[in-house]
C-alpha cells in the first residue's frame, strides 16, 4: 500500500494511523472461516481483507458513504472478496437512504479501477483532472444510488438524519 500512496501524495505513518483510528472510521473485516471444532481459546485467524469507510457529506451537502480504503491480502485476491466488500458497502448505503458511494483510488491500481467500473462507478465531478492538475496519481469515483421509494418524500430512516444534524453542527 505504501508504494501506491507514494504515486500520489506520499506515505505518512502518523497520518495513516490517525486516519484509521479517527472516531468517524468504520470497518468491515474479513477473516477466513474457522472450523467448528477449532480450539475456542486460539487467537482468531489474521484479517484477510478489510474496508474502511465513513459516513460523510458531499461538497453539495448530500450524504454519502465514502470508502477510504479496501485492502485484500494477496492470497485472497481475484476471489471476489473486494467485490463482496463493495457490494456490502453499497447495501449499507442503500439501507441508510444515502444517495451515493464515493471513493478514492490510486491510478496505478488498475485491478481496482476495473472492479469499480464493473460495479458502476464513474469519475466524480470533483475528481482531479490529470490533464489540468498534472496527473495527481489518484481519481475520485462515485456511484449514484437510486432513491428508494421510502426516501423520496423525506429523510430516510438510518443515518441520513444523523448526517444532516452533523452537517448543521459543523457548518
PDB file of C-alpha atoms in Angstrom:
ATOM      1  CA  UNK A   1       0.000   0.000   0.000  1.00  0.00           C
ATOM      2  CA  UNK A   2       2.837   2.374   0.791  1.00  0.00           C
ATOM      3  CA  UNK A   3       4.137   2.148  -2.791  1.00  0.00           C
ATOM      4  CA  UNK A   4       0.717   3.090  -4.200  1.00  0.00           C
ATOM      5  CA  UNK A   5       0.443   6.058  -1.831  1.00  0.00           C
ATOM      6  CA  UNK A   6       3.840   7.275  -2.981  1.00  0.00           C
ATOM      7  CA  UNK A   7       2.472   7.596  -6.541  1.00  0.00           C
ATOM      8  CA  UNK A   8       0.017  10.269  -5.390  1.00  0.00           C
ATOM      9  CA  UNK A   9       0.647  12.127  -2.152  1.00  0.00           C
ATOM     10  CA  UNK A  10       3.257  10.124  -0.276  1.00  0.00           C
ATOM     11  CA  UNK A  11       3.155   7.833   2.712  1.00  0.00           C
ATOM     12  CA  UNK A  12       2.996   9.125   6.278  1.00  0.00           C
ATOM     13  CA  UNK A  13       2.787   6.558   9.118  1.00  0.00           C
ATOM     14  CA  UNK A  14       1.336   9.062  11.587  1.00  0.00           C
ATOM     15  CA  UNK A  15      -1.291  10.352   9.174  1.00  0.00           C
ATOM     16  CA  UNK A  16      -2.353   6.794   8.284  1.00  0.00           C
ATOM     17  CA  UNK A  17      -2.618   5.860  11.979  1.00  0.00           C
ATOM     18  CA  UNK A  18      -4.784   8.944  12.680  1.00  0.00           C
ATOM     19  CA  UNK A  19      -6.957   8.150   9.669  1.00  0.00           C
ATOM     20  CA  UNK A  20      -7.546   4.571  10.804  1.00  0.00           C
ATOM     21  CA  UNK A  21      -8.237   5.471  14.441  1.00  0.00           C
ATOM     22  CA  UNK A  22     -10.442   8.510  13.817  1.00  0.00           C
ATOM     23  CA  UNK A  23     -13.796   8.347  15.622  1.00  0.00           C
ATOM     24  CA  UNK A  24     -15.631   8.505  12.276  1.00  0.00           C
ATOM     25  CA  UNK A  25     -13.781   5.470  10.852  1.00  0.00           C
ATOM     26  CA  UNK A  26     -15.843   2.320  10.332  1.00  0.00           C
ATOM     27  CA  UNK A  27     -14.578  -1.072   9.179  1.00  0.00           C
ATOM     28  CA  UNK A  28     -15.756  -4.318   7.698  1.00  0.00           C
ATOM     29  CA  UNK A  29     -13.255  -7.088   8.439  1.00  0.00           C
ATOM     30  CA  UNK A  30     -12.972 -10.400   6.599  1.00  0.00           C
ATOM     31  CA  UNK A  31     -11.316 -13.387   8.249  1.00  0.00           C
ATOM     32  CA  UNK A  32     -11.061 -16.960   6.989  1.00  0.00           C
ATOM     33  CA  UNK A  33     -13.769 -19.273   8.268  1.00  0.00           C
ATOM     34  CA  UNK A  34     -12.840 -21.135  11.444  1.00  0.00           C
ATOM     35  CA  UNK A  35     -13.694 -24.826  11.689  1.00  0.00           C
ATOM     36  CA  UNK A  36     -16.485 -25.659  14.111  1.00  0.00           C
ATOM     37  CA  UNK A  37     -14.169 -27.960  16.054  1.00  0.00           C
ATOM     38  CA  UNK A  38     -11.365 -25.376  16.334  1.00  0.00           C
ATOM     39  CA  UNK A  39      -9.899 -24.525  19.724  1.00  0.00           C
ATOM     40  CA  UNK A  40     -12.033 -21.663  21.079  1.00  0.00           C
ATOM     41  CA  UNK A  41      -9.086 -20.302  23.058  1.00  0.00           C
ATOM     42  CA  UNK A  42      -6.932 -19.961  19.924  1.00  0.00           C
ATOM     43  CA  UNK A  43      -6.462 -16.450  18.530  1.00  0.00           C
ATOM     44  CA  UNK A  44      -8.656 -15.595  15.563  1.00  0.00           C
ATOM     45  CA  UNK A  45      -7.176 -16.059  12.112  1.00  0.00           C
ATOM     46  CA  UNK A  46      -5.489 -12.989  10.605  1.00  0.00           C
ATOM     47  CA  UNK A  47      -7.578 -10.448   8.741  1.00  0.00           C
ATOM     48  CA  UNK A  48      -7.764 -11.412   5.059  1.00  0.00           C
ATOM     49  CA  UNK A  49      -9.398  -8.182   3.873  1.00  0.00           C
ATOM     50  CA  UNK A  50     -10.991  -5.026   5.170  1.00  0.00           C
ATOM     51  CA  UNK A  51     -12.913  -1.988   4.050  1.00  0.00           C
ATOM     52  CA  UNK A  52     -12.502   1.347   5.818  1.00  0.00           C
ATOM     53  CA  UNK A  53     -15.428   3.708   5.261  1.00  0.00           C
ATOM     54  CA  UNK A  54     -17.108   6.741   6.746  1.00  0.00           C
ATOM     55  CA  UNK A  55     -20.483   8.431   6.555  1.00  0.00           C
ATOM     56  CA  UNK A  56     -19.710  11.839   5.080  1.00  0.00           C
ATOM     57  CA  UNK A  57     -21.229  14.814   3.308  1.00  0.00           C
ATOM     58  CA  UNK A  58     -20.568  15.540  -0.371  1.00  0.00           C
ATOM     59  CA  UNK A  59     -19.498  19.069  -1.321  1.00  0.00           C
ATOM     60  CA  UNK A  60     -23.098  19.785  -2.367  1.00  0.00           C
ATOM     61  CA  UNK A  61     -24.408  18.810   1.083  1.00  0.00           C
ATOM     62  CA  UNK A  62     -25.689  15.337   0.179  1.00  0.00           C
ATOM     63  CA  UNK A  63     -24.724  12.449   2.459  1.00  0.00           C
ATOM     64  CA  UNK A  64     -22.625   9.621   1.087  1.00  0.00           C
ATOM     65  CA  UNK A  65     -20.809   6.541   2.186  1.00  0.00           C
ATOM     66  CA  UNK A  66     -17.141   7.306   1.469  1.00  0.00           C
ATOM     67  CA  UNK A  67     -14.890   4.293   1.025  1.00  0.00           C
ATOM     68  CA  UNK A  68     -11.483   5.355   2.304  1.00  0.00           C
ATOM     69  CA  UNK A  69      -9.724   2.087   1.655  1.00  0.00           C
ATOM     70  CA  UNK A  70     -10.191  -1.531   0.624  1.00  0.00           C
ATOM     71  CA  UNK A  71      -7.323  -3.927   1.258  1.00  0.00           C
ATOM     72  CA  UNK A  72      -7.309  -7.609   0.272  1.00  0.00           C
ATOM     73  CA  UNK A  73      -4.472  -9.992   1.179  1.00  0.00           C
ATOM     74  CA  UNK A  74      -2.540 -11.341  -1.802  1.00  0.00           C
ATOM     75  CA  UNK A  75      -3.766 -14.877  -1.017  1.00  0.00           C
ATOM     76  CA  UNK A  76      -7.397 -13.742  -1.342  1.00  0.00           C
ATOM     77  CA  UNK A  77      -7.168 -11.584  -4.459  1.00  0.00           C
ATOM     78  CA  UNK A  78      -9.165 -12.479  -7.573  1.00  0.00           C
ATOM     79  CA  UNK A  79     -11.580 -14.497  -5.401  1.00  0.00           C
ATOM     80  CA  UNK A  80     -14.413 -11.937  -5.284  1.00  0.00           C
ATOM     81  CA  UNK A  81     -13.597 -10.600  -1.810  1.00  0.00           C
ATOM     82  CA  UNK A  82     -13.159  -6.976  -2.950  1.00  0.00           C
ATOM     83  CA  UNK A  83     -16.370  -7.166  -4.986  1.00  0.00           C
ATOM     84  CA  UNK A  84     -18.199  -8.604  -1.977  1.00  0.00           C
ATOM     85  CA  UNK A  85     -16.949  -5.806   0.299  1.00  0.00           C
ATOM     86  CA  UNK A  86     -18.029  -3.130  -2.186  1.00  0.00           C
ATOM     87  CA  UNK A  87     -21.460  -4.708  -2.647  1.00  0.00           C
ATOM     88  CA  UNK A  88     -21.859  -4.909   1.126  1.00  0.00           C
ATOM     89  CA  UNK A  89     -20.994  -1.222   1.495  1.00  0.00           C
ATOM     90  CA  UNK A  90     -23.420  -0.310  -1.278  1.00  0.00           C
ATOM     91  CA  UNK A  91     -26.141  -2.270   0.509  1.00  0.00           C
ATOM     92  CA  UNK A  92     -25.376  -0.390   3.739  1.00  0.00           C
ATOM     93  CA  UNK A  93     -25.614   2.926   1.880  1.00  0.00           C
ATOM     94  CA  UNK A  94     -28.930   1.947   0.264  1.00  0.00           C
ATOM     95  CA  UNK A  95     -30.359   0.794   3.594  1.00  0.00           C
ATOM     96  CA  UNK A  96     -29.352   4.113   5.146  1.00  0.00           C
ATOM     97  CA  UNK A  97     -31.038   6.033   2.334  1.00  0.00           C
ATOM     98  CA  UNK A  98     -27.761   7.581   1.180  1.00  0.00           C
ATOM     99  CA  UNK A  99     -27.554   8.895  -2.387  1.00  0.00           C
ATOM    100  CA  UNK A 100     -24.031   7.789  -3.312  1.00  0.00           C
ATOM    101  CA  UNK A 101     -20.980   5.707  -2.599  1.00  0.00           C
ATOM    102  CA  UNK A 102     -17.757   7.610  -3.256  1.00  0.00           C
ATOM    103  CA  UNK A 103     -14.123   6.504  -3.093  1.00  0.00           C
ATOM    104  CA  UNK A 104     -10.585   7.481  -3.935  1.00  0.00           C
ATOM    105  CA  UNK A 105      -8.454   5.063  -5.961  1.00  0.00           C
ATOM    106  CA  UNK A 106      -4.821   5.247  -6.952  1.00  0.00           C
ATOM    107  CA  UNK A 107      -4.478   5.476 -10.739  1.00  0.00           C
ATOM    108  CA  UNK A 108      -1.752   2.799 -10.657  1.00  0.00           C
ATOM    109  CA  UNK A 109      -4.235   0.290  -9.178  1.00  0.00           C
ATOM    110  CA  UNK A 110      -5.625  -0.941 -12.491  1.00  0.00           C
ATOM    111  CA  UNK A 111      -7.289  -4.015 -10.933  1.00  0.00           C
ATOM    112  CA  UNK A 112      -9.289  -1.804  -8.548  1.00  0.00           C
ATOM    113  CA  UNK A 113     -10.168   0.643 -11.337  1.00  0.00           C
ATOM    114  CA  UNK A 114     -11.518  -2.264 -13.372  1.00  0.00           C
ATOM    115  CA  UNK A 115     -13.504  -3.609 -10.416  1.00  0.00           C
ATOM    116  CA  UNK A 116     -15.060  -0.224  -9.652  1.00  0.00           C
ATOM    117  CA  UNK A 117     -16.008   0.322 -13.299  1.00  0.00           C
ATOM    118  CA  UNK A 118     -17.682  -3.106 -13.383  1.00  0.00           C
ATOM    119  CA  UNK A 119     -19.677  -2.128 -10.286  1.00  0.00           C
ATOM    120  CA  UNK A 120     -20.977   1.048 -11.944  1.00  0.00           C
ATOM    121  CA  UNK A 121     -18.603   3.676 -10.539  1.00  0.00           C
ATOM    122  CA  UNK A 122     -17.632   6.634 -12.705  1.00  0.00           C
ATOM    123  CA  UNK A 123     -15.380   9.646 -12.331  1.00  0.00           C
ATOM    124  CA  UNK A 124     -16.730  12.097  -9.788  1.00  0.00           C
ATOM    125  CA  UNK A 125     -17.127  15.723 -10.946  1.00  0.00           C
ATOM    126  CA  UNK A 126     -14.776  16.718  -8.101  1.00  0.00           C
ATOM    127  CA  UNK A 127     -12.023  14.334  -9.184  1.00  0.00           C
ATOM    128  CA  UNK A 128      -8.756  15.974 -10.210  1.00  0.00           C
ATOM    129  CA  UNK A 129      -8.267  16.176 -13.968  1.00  0.00           C
ATOM    130  CA  UNK A 130      -4.910  14.640 -14.914  1.00  0.00           C
ATOM    131  CA  UNK A 131      -4.519  16.976 -17.880  1.00  0.00           C
ATOM    132  CA  UNK A 132      -5.329  20.101 -15.868  1.00  0.00           C
ATOM    133  CA  UNK A 133      -3.982  19.097 -12.442  1.00  0.00           C
ATOM    134  CA  UNK A 134      -0.772  17.492 -13.667  1.00  0.00           C
ATOM    135  CA  UNK A 135      -1.671  13.870 -13.025  1.00  0.00           C
ATOM    136  CA  UNK A 136      -2.010  13.735  -9.221  1.00  0.00           C
ATOM    137  CA  UNK A 137      -1.943   9.917  -9.220  1.00  0.00           C
ATOM    138  CA  UNK A 138      -5.458   9.309  -7.941  1.00  0.00           C
ATOM    139  CA  UNK A 139      -9.070   9.594  -9.013  1.00  0.00           C
ATOM    140  CA  UNK A 140     -12.312  10.087  -7.129  1.00  0.00           C
ATOM    141  CA  UNK A 141     -15.100   7.780  -8.268  1.00  0.00           C
ATOM    142  CA  UNK A 142     -18.792   7.834  -7.393  1.00  0.00           C
ATOM    143  CA  UNK A 143     -21.736   5.550  -7.827  1.00  0.00           C
ATOM    144  CA  UNK A 144     -25.050   7.351  -7.558  1.00  0.00           C
ATOM    145  CA  UNK A 145     -27.684   5.177  -5.941  1.00  0.00           C
ATOM    146  CA  UNK A 146     -31.354   5.248  -6.856  1.00  0.00           C
ATOM    147  CA  UNK A 147     -33.551   6.969  -4.302  1.00  0.00           C
ATOM    148  CA  UNK A 148     -35.629   4.319  -2.508  1.00  0.00           C
ATOM    149  CA  UNK A 149     -39.394   4.946  -2.538  1.00  0.00           C
ATOM    150  CA  UNK A 150     -39.469   5.457   1.250  1.00  0.00           C
ATOM    151  CA  UNK A 151     -36.861   8.203   0.993  1.00  0.00           C
ATOM    152  CA  UNK A 152     -38.445  10.055  -1.932  1.00  0.00           C
ATOM    153  CA  UNK A 153     -40.755  12.110   0.291  1.00  0.00           C
ATOM    154  CA  UNK A 154     -38.274  12.995   3.023  1.00  0.00           C
ATOM    155  CA  UNK A 155     -35.400  11.769   5.114  1.00  0.00           C
ATOM    156  CA  UNK A 156     -34.994   8.004   5.176  1.00  0.00           C
ATOM    157  CA  UNK A 157     -34.594   6.045   8.360  1.00  0.00           C
ATOM    158  CA  UNK A 158     -30.996   5.335   9.239  1.00  0.00           C
ATOM    159  CA  UNK A 159     -28.059   7.695   9.125  1.00  0.00           C
ATOM    160  CA  UNK A 160     -29.492  10.479   6.959  1.00  0.00           C
ATOM    161  CA  UNK A 161     -30.954  12.463   9.924  1.00  0.00           C
ATOM    162  CA  UNK A 162     -27.702  11.968  11.842  1.00  0.00           C
ATOM    163  CA  UNK A 163     -25.672  13.181   8.866  1.00  0.00           C
ATOM    164  CA  UNK A 164     -27.893  16.219   8.451  1.00  0.00           C
ATOM    165  CA  UNK A 165     -27.516  17.016  12.163  1.00  0.00           C
ATOM    166  CA  UNK A 166     -23.757  16.552  11.856  1.00  0.00           C
ATOM    167  CA  UNK A 167     -23.623  18.898   8.872  1.00  0.00           C
ATOM    168  CA  UNK A 168     -25.598  21.530  10.795  1.00  0.00           C
ATOM    169  CA  UNK A 169     -23.259  21.217  13.777  1.00  0.00           C
ATOM    170  CA  UNK A 170     -20.176  21.616  11.596  1.00  0.00           C
ATOM    171  CA  UNK A 171     -21.496  24.482   9.466  1.00  0.00           C
TER     172      UNK A 171
END
